[in-house]
XYZ file of C-alpha atoms in Angstrom:
758
model
C 29.871 33.260 7.624
C 31.198 35.691 4.968
C 30.691 39.455 4.985
C 27.682 39.643 2.717
C 25.806 37.053 4.726
C 26.513 38.959 7.962
C 25.301 42.151 6.326
C 22.174 40.361 5.094
C 21.350 39.024 8.572
C 22.073 42.425 10.147
C 19.707 44.242 7.822
C 16.712 42.312 9.145
C 14.827 44.311 11.804
C 11.584 42.436 12.310
C 11.042 39.855 15.067
C 11.356 36.843 12.776
C 14.706 38.038 11.482
C 16.039 38.548 14.999
C 15.215 34.966 15.851
C 16.671 33.807 12.559
C 19.921 35.765 13.182
C 20.377 33.983 16.493
C 19.861 30.650 14.774
C 22.403 31.610 12.090
C 25.019 32.300 14.749
C 24.243 29.085 16.589
C 24.500 26.986 13.460
C 27.565 28.721 11.981
C 25.600 30.157 9.104
C 24.025 26.990 7.772
C 20.525 28.269 8.519
C 21.221 31.474 6.602
C 22.378 29.446 3.654
C 19.404 27.112 3.670
C 16.596 29.462 4.651
C 17.311 32.958 3.332
C 14.674 35.675 3.288
C 13.762 37.791 0.313
C 12.988 40.972 2.252
C 15.182 43.840 3.392
C 14.597 46.000 6.452
C 12.441 48.455 4.547
C 10.280 45.684 3.088
C 11.674 45.936 -0.462
C 12.551 42.774 -2.320
C 16.200 42.065 -2.820
C 18.128 39.205 -4.437
C 19.467 36.913 -1.767
C 22.942 35.524 -1.579
C 23.162 31.839 -2.370
C 26.149 29.512 -2.408
C 29.062 31.359 -0.964
C 27.301 34.705 -0.815
C 27.338 35.612 -4.509
C 24.348 37.592 -5.718
C 22.423 35.793 -8.461
C 20.918 37.616 -11.384
C 17.121 37.555 -11.160
C 16.856 36.592 -14.808
C 19.596 34.019 -15.039
C 19.411 31.296 -12.408
C 15.650 31.385 -11.886
C 14.931 31.417 -15.601
C 17.286 28.487 -16.195
C 15.494 26.508 -13.479
C 12.064 27.343 -14.910
C 13.072 26.414 -18.466
C 14.657 23.211 -17.208
C 11.524 22.353 -15.233
C 9.379 22.857 -18.327
C 11.718 20.572 -20.294
C 11.491 17.945 -17.537
C 7.693 18.120 -17.583
C 7.491 17.802 -21.377
C 9.865 14.818 -21.478
C 8.030 13.181 -18.597
C 4.641 13.514 -20.273
C 5.970 12.292 -23.620
C 7.632 9.189 -22.181
C 4.566 8.258 -20.109
C 1.872 8.877 -22.722
C 3.694 7.335 -25.671
C 1.741 4.214 -26.789
C -0.539 4.582 -23.775
C -3.237 2.394 -25.365
C -0.816 -0.443 -26.158
C -1.320 -3.284 -25.674
C -5.117 -3.154 -26.027
C -5.637 -5.942 -23.518
C -5.508 -6.443 -19.749
C -1.966 -6.390 -18.347
C -0.891 -7.819 -14.989
C -2.778 -6.255 -12.028
C -5.110 -4.288 -14.290
C -7.326 -7.316 -13.811
C -7.738 -6.277 -10.147
C -7.723 -2.496 -10.135
C -9.580 -2.027 -13.407
C -12.264 -4.355 -12.103
C -12.452 -2.392 -8.862
C -12.815 0.827 -10.810
C -15.775 -0.826 -12.537
C -17.262 -1.710 -9.159
C -17.301 1.968 -8.206
C -19.017 2.903 -11.444
C -21.625 0.192 -10.831
C -21.771 0.960 -7.079
C -21.077 -2.708 -6.305
C -19.571 -3.541 -2.931
C -16.197 -5.355 -2.982
C -13.277 -6.046 -0.684
C -9.604 -5.240 -1.157
C -6.593 -5.361 1.153
C -5.745 -1.724 0.337
C -7.610 1.460 1.364
C -10.054 2.681 -1.282
C -8.732 6.033 -2.564
C -6.681 4.706 -5.492
C -9.507 2.545 -6.831
C -12.004 5.363 -6.336
C -9.856 7.704 -8.428
C -9.425 5.053 -11.129
C -13.186 4.533 -11.257
C -13.782 8.298 -11.379
C -11.267 8.697 -14.214
C -12.978 5.923 -16.176
C -16.425 7.397 -15.579
C -15.365 10.902 -16.674
C -13.767 9.564 -19.873
C -16.745 7.494 -20.993
C -16.046 4.033 -19.561
C -19.348 2.377 -18.592
C -18.013 -0.189 -16.108
C -19.112 -3.239 -18.112
C -15.732 -4.797 -18.959
C -15.257 -7.895 -16.727
C -11.429 -7.755 -16.248
C -11.377 -11.533 -15.826
C -7.738 -12.314 -16.574
C -4.595 -10.790 -18.137
C -4.676 -10.941 -21.916
C -8.417 -10.284 -22.288
C -9.004 -7.845 -25.185
C -10.576 -4.496 -24.332
C -12.166 -4.337 -27.799
C -14.705 -1.456 -27.896
C -14.457 -0.627 -24.180
C -13.128 2.812 -23.339
C -10.132 1.952 -21.140
C -7.682 4.682 -22.157
C -8.986 7.228 -19.636
C -8.003 5.090 -16.647
C -4.545 4.471 -18.099
C -4.163 8.154 -18.963
C -5.057 9.167 -15.408
C -2.353 6.909 -13.979
C 0.116 8.154 -16.616
C -0.696 11.781 -15.744
C 0.112 11.193 -12.083
C 3.215 9.247 -13.057
C 4.285 12.185 -15.239
C 4.365 14.392 -12.130
C 7.086 12.353 -10.438
C 10.129 13.755 -12.340
C 9.009 17.412 -11.958
C 8.313 16.828 -8.262
C 11.745 15.252 -7.838
C 13.296 18.210 -9.696
C 11.670 20.711 -7.333
C 12.577 18.739 -4.204
C 16.248 18.421 -5.139
C 16.370 22.055 -6.303
C 15.017 23.158 -2.931
C 17.402 20.959 -0.962
C 20.567 21.711 -2.967
C 19.878 25.058 -4.718
C 21.492 23.407 -7.750
C 19.751 23.126 -11.106
C 22.202 20.447 -12.373
C 21.526 18.288 -9.314
C 17.771 18.659 -9.839
C 18.111 17.838 -13.539
C 20.139 14.685 -12.815
C 17.534 13.476 -10.315
C 14.647 14.176 -12.703
C 16.471 12.501 -15.613
C 16.938 9.336 -13.576
C 13.148 9.069 -13.314
C 12.318 10.288 -16.821
C 14.483 7.664 -18.518
C 13.872 4.764 -16.152
C 11.981 2.027 -17.971
C 10.532 0.686 -14.717
C 8.961 4.005 -13.706
C 7.522 4.397 -17.199
C 5.993 0.913 -17.180
C 4.385 1.337 -13.773
C 2.896 4.669 -14.885
C 1.255 3.422 -18.070
C -1.245 0.914 -16.709
C -4.290 0.835 -14.453
C -2.403 0.351 -11.196
C -2.213 1.857 -7.725
C 1.554 2.435 -7.880
C 1.624 5.729 -9.835
C -1.137 7.118 -7.599
C 0.713 6.057 -4.463
C 4.039 7.477 -5.641
C 2.359 10.747 -6.649
C 1.134 11.295 -3.095
C 4.403 10.126 -1.514
C 6.588 12.485 -3.550
C 3.943 15.202 -3.226
C 4.126 14.853 0.558
C 7.909 15.259 0.501
C 7.722 18.267 -1.822
C 5.153 20.004 0.387
C 7.190 19.206 3.490
C 10.329 20.684 1.943
C 8.438 23.775 0.780
C 6.927 24.173 4.250
C 10.424 24.068 5.753
C 11.373 27.077 3.629
C 8.636 29.141 5.295
C 10.326 29.161 8.710
C 10.889 32.905 8.602
C 7.193 33.552 7.853
C 5.341 31.522 10.507
C 1.547 31.528 10.281
C 1.589 33.403 6.986
C -0.671 32.309 4.140
C 2.127 30.395 2.363
C 3.157 28.761 5.662
C -0.380 27.476 6.252
C -0.787 26.521 2.582
C 2.222 24.189 2.507
C 1.457 22.771 5.951
C -2.132 21.862 5.037
C -1.100 20.613 1.601
C 1.413 18.313 3.293
C -1.393 16.904 5.428
C -3.570 16.490 2.349
C -0.877 14.489 0.546
C -0.224 12.352 3.622
C -3.891 11.364 3.756
C -3.716 10.536 0.051
C -0.642 8.337 0.544
C -2.278 6.305 3.293
C -5.601 6.307 1.434
C -4.057 4.448 -1.507
C -1.920 1.858 0.316
C -0.752 1.232 3.857
C 2.784 1.772 2.540
C 1.871 5.454 2.887
C 2.640 5.022 6.594
C 6.344 5.203 5.728
C 6.162 8.736 4.321
C 3.992 9.733 7.289
C 6.817 8.527 9.530
C 9.329 10.536 7.473
C 7.289 13.728 7.805
C 6.759 12.989 11.481
C 10.505 12.709 12.130
C 11.128 15.948 10.215
C 8.414 17.691 12.229
C 9.806 16.413 15.523
C 13.252 17.854 14.701
C 11.652 21.115 13.587
C 9.763 21.430 16.884
C 12.903 20.545 18.827
C 14.721 23.371 17.037
C 11.911 25.798 17.894
C 11.975 24.694 21.524
C 15.653 25.613 21.661
C 14.986 29.117 20.321
C 14.991 31.177 23.541
C 13.570 34.215 21.746
C 10.390 32.191 21.131
C 7.981 32.198 24.066
C 6.371 28.974 25.227
C 3.014 30.361 24.133
C 4.326 30.828 20.595
C 5.869 27.360 20.716
C 2.492 25.988 21.762
C 0.925 27.656 18.729
C 3.487 25.992 16.456
C 2.805 22.633 18.085
C -0.975 22.933 17.778
C -0.711 24.081 14.145
C 1.292 20.981 13.271
C -1.052 18.717 15.218
C -3.946 20.168 13.257
C -2.263 20.171 9.820
C -0.347 16.893 10.020
C -2.526 14.733 12.280
C -6.112 15.928 12.586
C -6.576 17.038 8.969
C -5.108 13.823 7.457
C -7.211 11.685 9.808
C -10.349 13.609 8.870
C -9.617 13.288 5.140
C -8.715 9.613 5.514
C -11.979 8.780 7.272
C -13.842 10.870 4.690
C -12.404 8.619 1.983
C -13.994 5.612 3.673
C -17.255 7.465 4.225
C -17.484 8.150 0.488
C -16.444 4.557 -0.219
C -19.309 3.086 1.820
C -21.867 5.582 0.507
C -20.978 4.917 -3.132
C -20.848 1.113 -2.813
C -24.433 0.505 -1.731
C -25.208 -2.572 -3.851
C -24.541 -6.211 -3.027
C -21.387 -7.609 -4.591
C -18.415 -9.963 -4.206
C -17.176 -8.240 -1.037
C -20.297 -8.995 1.020
C -18.854 -11.992 2.844
C -15.403 -10.738 3.815
C -16.339 -9.087 7.093
C -16.609 -11.185 10.229
C -19.988 -12.855 10.525
C -20.929 -10.988 13.701
C -20.593 -7.805 11.710
C -21.145 -8.422 8.065
C -24.712 -9.701 8.084
C -25.915 -6.529 9.754
C -23.701 -4.660 7.296
C -25.180 -6.601 4.365
C -28.653 -5.547 5.402
C -27.836 -2.056 4.072
C -26.750 -3.361 0.632
C -29.366 -3.231 -2.117
C -29.814 -6.644 -3.733
C -28.513 -8.657 -0.788
C -30.845 -11.322 0.593
C -30.491 -9.690 4.021
C -31.559 -6.257 2.768
C -34.464 -5.165 4.984
C -34.559 -8.727 6.376
C -35.392 -9.969 9.880
C -34.529 -13.088 11.906
C -34.597 -14.353 15.506
C -32.222 -12.739 17.972
C -31.223 -15.902 19.903
C -30.265 -19.476 18.981
C -32.609 -22.304 20.049
C -32.853 -26.059 19.536
C -34.675 -26.916 16.306
C -33.203 -23.939 14.404
C -31.733 -24.191 10.913
C -28.558 -22.119 10.815
C -25.467 -21.201 8.843
C -22.179 -20.950 10.729
C -19.333 -18.736 9.520
C -15.725 -18.737 10.668
C -14.208 -15.474 11.882
C -10.833 -15.761 10.165
C -10.250 -14.136 6.781
C -11.469 -16.526 4.079
C -12.399 -19.056 6.771
C -15.668 -19.796 5.035
C -19.055 -21.174 6.030
C -19.293 -24.577 7.697
C -20.209 -26.761 4.712
C -20.733 -30.371 3.729
C -21.783 -32.295 0.622
C -22.336 -35.879 -0.547
C -18.683 -36.412 -1.518
C -16.468 -38.547 0.735
C -12.851 -38.144 1.767
C -10.731 -40.280 -0.600
C -9.127 -43.531 0.511
C -6.045 -42.887 2.615
C -7.213 -39.471 3.844
C -8.447 -40.187 7.362
C -11.734 -42.041 7.623
C -13.609 -42.674 4.360
C -16.550 -40.527 5.499
C -18.418 -37.469 4.220
C -16.383 -34.318 3.663
C -16.851 -31.261 5.885
C -15.238 -28.096 4.502
C -15.327 -24.332 4.613
C -17.057 -22.690 1.651
C -16.604 -19.000 0.866
C -20.009 -18.460 -0.749
C -23.607 -18.808 0.349
C -25.027 -22.203 -0.582
C -27.815 -24.572 0.433
C -25.170 -27.039 1.646
C -24.190 -24.539 4.359
C -27.422 -25.245 6.308
C -27.304 -27.185 9.595
C -30.082 -28.281 11.966
C -29.389 -27.725 15.685
C -30.565 -30.767 17.696
C -30.546 -31.905 21.313
C -27.785 -34.344 22.292
C -30.262 -37.220 22.673
C -32.142 -36.379 19.429
C -35.360 -36.009 21.478
C -36.576 -32.749 19.989
C -39.965 -31.602 21.305
C -41.839 -30.271 18.283
C -44.844 -29.079 20.319
C -43.356 -27.267 23.313
C -41.889 -23.746 23.409
C -38.409 -23.312 21.941
C -35.514 -23.801 24.344
C -32.659 -21.313 23.971
C -29.110 -22.625 23.703
C -26.777 -21.177 26.311
C -23.085 -21.148 27.130
C -22.002 -24.717 28.029
C -24.941 -26.557 26.395
C -24.392 -29.744 24.350
C -25.750 -29.962 20.788
C -25.681 -32.065 17.645
C -25.348 -30.372 14.244
C -27.139 -32.314 11.502
C -26.373 -31.365 7.900
C -29.684 -30.335 6.378
C -29.103 -31.797 2.914
C -27.402 -35.116 3.732
C -28.810 -35.682 7.301
C -25.330 -36.605 8.568
C -23.981 -35.219 11.814
C -20.928 -33.034 12.359
C -18.395 -35.531 13.664
C -14.753 -35.812 14.737
C -12.477 -38.648 15.848
C -8.815 -39.586 16.328
C -7.826 -39.462 12.652
C -5.416 -36.934 11.165
C -6.861 -33.954 9.330
C -6.169 -33.993 5.539
C -3.616 -31.148 5.480
C -3.003 -29.975 9.048
C -1.574 -33.198 10.447
C -1.526 -32.078 14.094
C -5.292 -31.510 13.950
C -8.067 -34.096 13.874
C -10.355 -34.866 10.939
C -13.921 -33.499 10.846
C -16.485 -35.490 8.876
C -20.198 -36.014 8.343
C -21.327 -39.276 10.006
C -24.525 -41.240 10.605
C -27.821 -41.628 8.786
C -30.927 -39.481 9.266
C -29.397 -37.828 12.293
C -28.447 -41.017 14.094
C -24.761 -41.345 14.928
C -22.609 -41.881 18.012
C -21.023 -40.014 20.923
C -18.460 -38.404 18.591
C -21.256 -36.204 17.212
C -21.632 -34.163 20.422
C -20.323 -30.606 20.654
C -20.351 -28.163 23.554
C -21.224 -24.558 22.687
C -19.085 -21.897 24.369
C -19.733 -18.159 24.075
C -16.318 -16.468 23.901
C -16.001 -14.257 26.962
C -19.322 -15.593 28.266
C -20.373 -17.407 31.440
C -22.758 -20.218 32.305
C -26.307 -19.401 31.236
C -25.470 -16.709 28.661
C -27.657 -17.160 25.543
C -26.105 -17.452 22.095
C -26.953 -14.322 20.128
C -27.355 -14.522 16.376
C -24.709 -12.492 14.513
C -23.257 -10.921 17.656
C -21.905 -13.831 19.736
C -18.520 -15.359 18.991
C -18.853 -19.054 19.759
C -16.595 -22.094 19.880
C -17.633 -25.695 19.359
C -15.739 -27.978 21.763
C -15.781 -31.649 20.783
C -16.976 -33.573 23.816
C -15.061 -36.825 23.151
C -11.638 -35.549 22.118
C -11.552 -32.069 23.696
C -10.543 -30.420 20.419
C -12.121 -27.278 18.976
C -13.801 -26.893 15.576
C -11.394 -24.924 13.392
C -10.997 -23.522 9.886
C -7.305 -23.880 9.001
C -7.484 -21.528 6.005
C -5.701 -24.087 3.827
C -7.115 -24.979 0.436
C -8.005 -28.624 -0.154
C -6.928 -30.422 -3.370
C -9.324 -31.000 -6.230
C -10.922 -33.969 -4.448
C -12.114 -31.383 -1.895
C -13.267 -29.014 -4.641
C -10.524 -26.571 -3.580
C -12.592 -25.533 -0.593
C -11.165 -24.648 2.835
C -10.015 -27.359 5.215
C -12.086 -27.701 8.410
C -10.378 -29.512 11.302
C -10.675 -30.087 15.026
C -7.779 -28.333 16.714
C -6.260 -29.721 19.935
C -5.079 -26.172 20.716
C -8.031 -24.692 22.588
C -6.860 -21.065 22.723
C -9.262 -18.510 21.294
C -8.254 -17.433 17.788
C -10.308 -16.316 14.771
C -9.717 -19.790 13.293
C -11.639 -21.431 16.143
C -14.325 -18.773 16.556
C -17.638 -18.902 14.696
C -20.801 -16.854 14.312
C -24.379 -17.904 13.768
C -25.113 -15.883 10.637
C -28.503 -17.049 9.278
C -31.192 -18.567 11.502
C -34.624 -19.961 10.671
C -36.989 -20.933 13.481
C -40.707 -20.191 13.112
C -41.223 -20.519 16.887
C -38.941 -17.577 17.682
C -39.873 -13.907 17.259
C -37.929 -12.049 14.575
C -36.156 -8.730 14.915
C -35.175 -6.442 12.052
C -31.504 -6.552 11.147
C -31.629 -2.784 10.886
C -31.601 -2.803 14.704
C -28.113 -4.297 14.490
C -26.937 -1.806 11.867
C -23.330 -0.873 12.685
C -22.188 2.708 13.120
C -19.729 4.267 10.697
C -16.877 3.981 13.231
C -17.656 0.278 13.695
C -17.605 -0.212 9.918
C -14.310 1.692 9.698
C -12.711 -0.350 12.475
C -13.919 -3.680 11.116
C -12.785 -2.880 7.581
C -9.272 -2.065 8.822
C -9.044 -5.312 10.771
C -10.053 -7.212 7.635
C -7.607 -5.281 5.427
C -4.675 -5.779 7.800
C -5.384 -9.486 8.174
C -5.813 -9.795 4.431
C -2.531 -7.996 3.767
C -0.566 -10.128 6.207
C -2.184 -13.258 4.831
C -1.128 -12.715 1.224
C 0.971 -15.744 0.282
C 2.478 -16.817 -3.063
C 0.340 -19.094 -5.183
C 1.651 -22.285 -6.717
C 4.451 -21.609 -9.228
C 4.055 -17.842 -8.703
C 7.274 -15.856 -9.029
C 7.921 -13.485 -6.160
C 11.073 -11.713 -5.076
C 13.106 -10.845 -2.009
C 14.037 -7.329 -0.854
C 17.746 -7.829 -1.515
C 16.906 -8.477 -5.179
C 15.423 -5.047 -5.699
C 18.279 -2.489 -5.536
C 20.460 -4.627 -7.798
C 17.658 -4.984 -10.366
C 17.954 -8.761 -10.075
C 14.612 -9.731 -11.558
C 11.644 -8.040 -13.195
C 7.953 -8.800 -13.646
C 6.061 -9.931 -16.737
C 3.283 -7.443 -17.432
C 2.132 -8.956 -20.699
C 3.030 -11.866 -22.962
C 5.191 -14.932 -22.432
C 6.138 -16.151 -25.920
C 7.563 -14.748 -29.136
C 4.195 -14.334 -30.843
C 2.704 -12.172 -28.074
C 3.090 -8.478 -27.311
C 5.494 -8.529 -24.367
C 5.905 -5.845 -21.695
C 8.436 -6.469 -18.919
C 8.758 -4.409 -15.748
C 12.475 -3.861 -15.216
C 14.363 -0.760 -14.192
C 16.918 0.770 -16.551
C 20.005 -1.123 -15.304
C 22.370 1.802 -15.929
C 20.207 4.026 -13.725
C 19.576 1.460 -11.004
C 23.207 0.408 -10.678
C 24.288 4.062 -10.708
C 21.860 4.669 -7.827
C 23.498 1.843 -5.923
C 27.013 3.197 -6.528
C 25.875 6.708 -5.633
C 24.475 5.441 -2.359
C 27.910 4.114 -1.418
C 29.532 7.346 -2.629
C 27.120 9.424 -0.550
C 27.928 7.483 2.614
C 31.644 7.983 1.940
C 31.246 11.723 1.314
C 28.989 12.102 4.353
C 31.578 10.350 6.517
C 34.386 12.608 5.259
C 32.276 15.755 5.772
C 31.269 14.675 9.279
C 34.878 13.910 10.265
C 36.063 17.235 8.861
C 33.381 19.117 10.776
C 34.131 17.224 13.966
C 37.834 17.983 13.644
C 37.084 21.683 13.203
C 38.296 21.936 9.602
C 37.548 25.441 8.370
C 34.923 25.359 5.615
C 33.800 28.472 3.804
C 31.692 29.415 0.811
C 30.629 26.534 -1.430
C 32.313 23.913 0.711
C 30.128 24.864 3.680
C 27.023 24.806 1.485
C 27.898 21.342 0.165
C 28.497 20.049 3.681
C 25.127 21.394 4.808
C 23.358 19.945 1.746
C 24.882 16.498 2.316
C 23.897 16.399 5.968
C 20.481 18.028 5.780
C 19.066 17.369 2.309
C 20.958 14.156 1.616
C 20.283 12.859 5.112
C 16.546 13.399 4.711
C 16.506 11.551 1.378
C 18.597 8.697 2.794
C 16.123 8.387 5.659
C 13.267 8.317 3.136
C 14.981 5.504 1.236
C 15.575 3.492 4.405
C 11.995 3.934 5.638
C 10.553 2.795 2.303
C 12.915 -0.162 1.907
C 14.027 -1.780 5.186
C 10.515 -2.585 6.558
C 9.995 -5.105 3.758
C 12.632 -7.340 5.329
C 10.351 -8.033 8.282
C 7.086 -8.430 6.355
C 5.587 -11.900 6.256
C 3.405 -11.322 3.198
C 4.315 -12.051 -0.410
C 6.577 -9.398 -1.924
C 7.033 -8.242 -5.508
C 9.628 -6.210 -7.351
C 7.335 -3.200 -7.764
C 7.269 -2.692 -3.985
C 10.725 -1.091 -4.237
C 9.750 1.793 -6.498
C 8.816 4.323 -3.759
C 12.279 3.741 -2.254
C 13.787 4.064 -5.724
C 12.373 7.599 -5.985
C 14.303 8.662 -2.879
C 17.419 6.862 -4.108
C 17.284 8.742 -7.424
C 16.886 12.120 -5.736
C 19.812 11.283 -3.454
C 21.875 10.343 -6.513
C 21.211 13.773 -8.056
C 22.575 15.560 -4.972
C 25.496 13.173 -4.511
C 26.801 13.266 -8.082
C 26.408 17.040 -8.347
C 28.371 17.701 -5.150
C 31.000 15.166 -6.180
C 31.487 16.881 -9.540
C 31.461 20.356 -7.977
C 34.304 19.338 -5.657
C 36.628 17.976 -8.320
C 38.583 21.217 -7.927
C 40.032 19.651 -4.778
C 41.838 17.148 -7.009
C 42.386 19.130 -10.191
C 43.102 22.697 -11.187
C 40.215 25.125 -11.647
C 40.380 25.098 -15.439
C 40.454 21.294 -15.648
C 37.770 20.812 -12.993
C 35.439 23.176 -14.879
C 35.614 20.981 -17.975
C 35.331 17.821 -15.878
C 32.144 19.119 -14.271
C 30.519 19.968 -17.614
C 31.824 16.789 -19.205
C 30.589 14.673 -16.307
C 27.122 16.201 -16.462
C 26.989 15.674 -20.219
C 28.144 12.041 -19.959
C 25.546 11.309 -17.278
C 22.667 12.706 -19.327
C 23.933 11.016 -22.488
C 24.219 7.718 -20.600
C 20.648 8.008 -19.326
C 19.296 8.760 -22.789
C 21.290 6.055 -24.589
C 20.486 3.338 -22.040
C 16.819 4.335 -22.306
C 17.070 3.975 -26.085
C 18.474 0.461 -25.640
C 15.952 -0.752 -23.078
C 12.817 1.158 -24.084
C 11.194 -1.953 -25.679
C 10.765 -3.301 -22.142
C 8.253 -0.522 -21.475
C 6.692 0.026 -24.882
C 6.431 -3.615 -25.955
C 8.401 -6.277 -27.823
C 7.559 -8.939 -30.358
C 9.628 -11.617 -31.988
C 12.169 -14.034 -30.492
C 12.854 -13.970 -26.759
C 16.090 -12.469 -25.473
C 17.806 -15.847 -24.981
C 17.495 -16.427 -28.738
C 20.531 -14.992 -30.589
C 18.146 -13.779 -33.304
C 16.345 -11.502 -30.832
C 16.949 -7.758 -30.984
C 17.221 -7.860 -27.161
C 19.705 -10.749 -27.032
C 22.715 -8.588 -26.263
C 20.847 -6.704 -23.540
C 20.131 -9.685 -21.296
C 22.970 -8.789 -18.951
C 21.686 -11.006 -16.129
C 20.407 -14.581 -16.428
C 17.519 -13.737 -14.106
C 16.038 -11.257 -16.609
C 13.204 -13.026 -18.413
C 12.361 -10.796 -21.352
């Protein structure tokens, strides 16, 4: 620690400064360098020593940073809002998220695998800018025509425009270097991929806004260590919690930034625990404040998002059938326009009832049959039994006694755990049947068919009803009981495989009889609708779920839906190792030379520089760590750089790893755009790495030469970003004419990799 820093620490007389002085001594001055205070012992403001202890002019460094930040903001807004209404048709996933925004405007219930905040904000932006929610968003390429879509795109672009300024402020706080902050911001300003993702009705710019906002608030909160429990301390703590709830409220990927903030908080608390001048009571206050601001507040806001979601979406819509049957019928009873709204039905299942049966797995469907037969060569040439995702008359089944001797005059007999039944298809009068033939798609399972005439069949039509978790004599409850249907002859269990049948099966869901009798959602069913005039009805409002039950059920459905996302036929997906090297992009719009083409691809100069900088950072971090371990004397700027690499750079590297590595173990379909949150951390790390590398060229060259090398290097970097953006900007703003593989194309010379398809 140099003389001025010692004098600065000595001048502090209040309790916080005493604790801080002890920390400075313990950490060899790094804490003084990273967390200086602006107050002197008499309370007057004083310029603090930065980098090596030199006093900065109040009007020089701060003003340069402010002017640079304004420039970053202007460039960011210009690049994101340029041609914001082009093309005037649906592009890529706008067909999903634009449609969901419309659902909020129309208050129509729907299901999505992501939490609702992003779609709610899109719908709100459309509503406030005059969009009436009537555009259908059927498929990419549909013309918007007179519909007012620009507001939703502008909202996403506005949040995307915040990313470079946020990155600037984060890097400035971590490195105290305006050039480093400018390099990091420029990487995002001139990246064609970030621009493209920000210009359309997507969740990505909203998600990245909250992720980077969380990191910025966390970094700002860390600077308040000398002013615990002050207004600014509480402000940044609570704002961090607010942004964390927003991150998770848009996509479950927000869990990664929550983990990053959690690790930072754990280290912060560990540091406080080691401060012997801090009493355990004070430490307990710090702990409780963080529990409140970073756990309780985000959880409250997150659940509030869902509360608003369910209050707004109070009309029947396409999401009605996605909840499990035991839950969703009682849930549907609260939806205006649903056939179960204010409805009633019997509470228990009895012989002679007409029922619908729904599988518990995601997209398992209703038990369904129709007049069509399985084609020749696909098991027995008998009537098809499938799973159908929508309500239909062909979903109705009549529950009969095993001997077909139904008593039409006596009182109804309830069906209980272990009873044997026949299920006769109401429309075709054929029985639910299985036998020792292979299922159409799942070859280890047995085929399920409709067999017999007017309810007459054979012993292969008998099924034993089992209440999951029940015992002998337990009645089967409508909506609430999970039941299995055990085939009496073969011992297999009625199952919905989730696989889609070919066109001969009308692309409905395959229903099989599984020899694996373990309880899974695929083999569990619910009695959803029940008609039996002999049984007393109860109102479905009695079964109305609580908000916590709705919240829990919706998360189970979302998680299952997320993990079940698989690539469709001929759909192009990507692997995580493709992403950092910019191996392959995504078509947002257009496929031929006559169409307006937009292609999601990162600026290759920027992305490959990020990759090289990552390797350079690891090398520099290794050298700095070895030098520190060997006791090499570091003073002034060298000590600051070492601290910045280890603290600021380490935090950004951890952010990159947390937002990238988990995708290697995910079983769901992955796309190129999933890498962009990690790319934000990589770009900020590049800003710090390149700045420190340039600032330390004096170790290799003389002072006069290194000064020019630093300025020249900074100029070349910015010029390279701008020029490469000029070359590749048609990827973001649209191209027409010949494709890049045609020598006559203006993009022909820019197709540097064969995998690029623009």
